[in-house]
Amino acid sequence: MDCTQNVMDIKIEKTLEEKYFCAVATFNNTNVDNATVAYYSESLNLYFGTYSDTLKGKNVKINSQVAICIDNIQIHGMAHSDDVRNIAQKSHESCADLKVEL
């Protein structure tokens, strides 16, 4: 990994640690859906929950390619299912101090 990539990864990780929400775009090979979700990040891996009967969940079953946007950072990757309890616990610990002001 070159120095420029390392600096970029550090900036991305810092942004991921500071934010709680992202926009997730999924594609079912016909239509694109975009939804805002809370996420948990660990290194450069992102975790978010969804139910299998939501449009987002159904789309990921059809096509696991996703695009995620956080601030001005856009990430393309593959969605994978994981044990919901593991993700929920990590997400809860990460967002325990989240305060929303209106």
XYZ file of C-alpha atoms in Angstrom:
102
model
C 0.000 0.000 0.000
C 1.427 3.368 -0.928
C 1.507 6.410 1.360
C -1.372 8.153 -0.422
C -3.678 5.141 -0.019
C -2.730 4.832 3.655
C -3.581 8.510 4.283
C -6.895 8.070 2.438
C -7.778 4.966 4.491
C -7.036 6.870 7.719
C -9.301 9.758 6.649
C -12.080 7.347 5.696
C -11.796 5.435 8.988
C -11.934 8.718 10.935
C -15.114 9.760 9.110
C -16.672 6.333 9.687
C -15.944 6.603 13.422
C -17.458 10.092 13.686
C -20.741 9.402 11.867
C -23.708 7.188 12.686
C -25.839 7.234 9.534
C -25.265 6.382 5.887
C -27.298 6.084 2.706
C -27.350 2.558 1.292
C -28.260 1.986 -2.349
C -29.308 -1.494 -3.461
C -30.247 -2.811 -6.899
C -32.563 -5.687 -7.800
C -31.392 -5.785 -11.447
C -34.359 -3.583 -12.421
C -34.661 -0.722 -9.921
C -32.405 1.079 -7.462
C -33.513 1.719 -3.884
C -31.811 4.105 -1.477
C -32.353 4.194 2.285
C -30.755 5.957 5.231
C -29.660 3.560 7.962
C -27.661 3.648 11.168
C -24.411 1.744 10.856
C -21.519 0.426 12.890
C -18.007 0.400 11.476
C -15.024 -1.713 12.371
C -11.906 -0.773 10.448
C -13.155 -0.382 6.874
C -16.061 -2.821 7.327
C -19.572 -1.406 7.716
C -22.468 -3.161 9.412
C -26.141 -2.220 9.250
C -29.306 -4.093 10.001
C -32.332 -4.719 7.846
C -35.191 -7.167 7.807
C -35.272 -9.766 5.052
C -38.767 -8.674 3.956
C -37.801 -5.018 3.339
C -37.045 -3.803 -0.166
C -33.406 -3.366 0.838
C -33.242 -6.909 2.217
C -34.923 -8.402 -0.836
C -32.636 -6.468 -3.190
C -29.487 -7.684 -1.423
C -30.684 -11.291 -1.795
C -31.015 -10.718 -5.555
C -27.880 -8.605 -6.033
C -25.350 -8.199 -3.217
C -23.671 -5.157 -4.780
C -24.331 -1.990 -2.764
C -23.234 1.629 -2.762
C -22.930 3.523 0.500
C -22.583 7.266 0.962
C -21.412 8.944 4.168
C -20.900 12.697 3.883
C -18.881 13.022 0.679
C -17.439 9.501 0.798
C -18.947 6.945 -1.565
C -18.116 3.274 -1.115
C -18.982 0.401 -3.453
C -18.963 -3.120 -2.112
C -20.748 -6.368 -1.469
C -23.335 -6.929 1.252
C -23.141 -10.126 3.272
C -25.461 -11.438 5.946
C -24.151 -11.928 9.461
C -25.563 -13.045 12.774
C -28.015 -10.316 13.745
C -27.145 -10.609 17.429
C -23.471 -9.861 16.762
C -24.260 -6.794 14.666
C -26.937 -5.541 17.056
C -24.599 -5.796 20.037
C -21.761 -4.005 18.220
C -24.116 -1.333 16.901
C -25.660 -0.763 20.328
C -22.237 -0.386 21.937
C -21.122 2.001 19.189
C -24.232 4.209 19.329
C -24.835 4.107 23.086
C -23.905 7.773 23.438
C -25.729 8.944 20.303
C -27.790 12.059 20.951
C -30.105 13.475 18.334
C -30.959 17.158 18.595
C -33.862 18.637 16.662
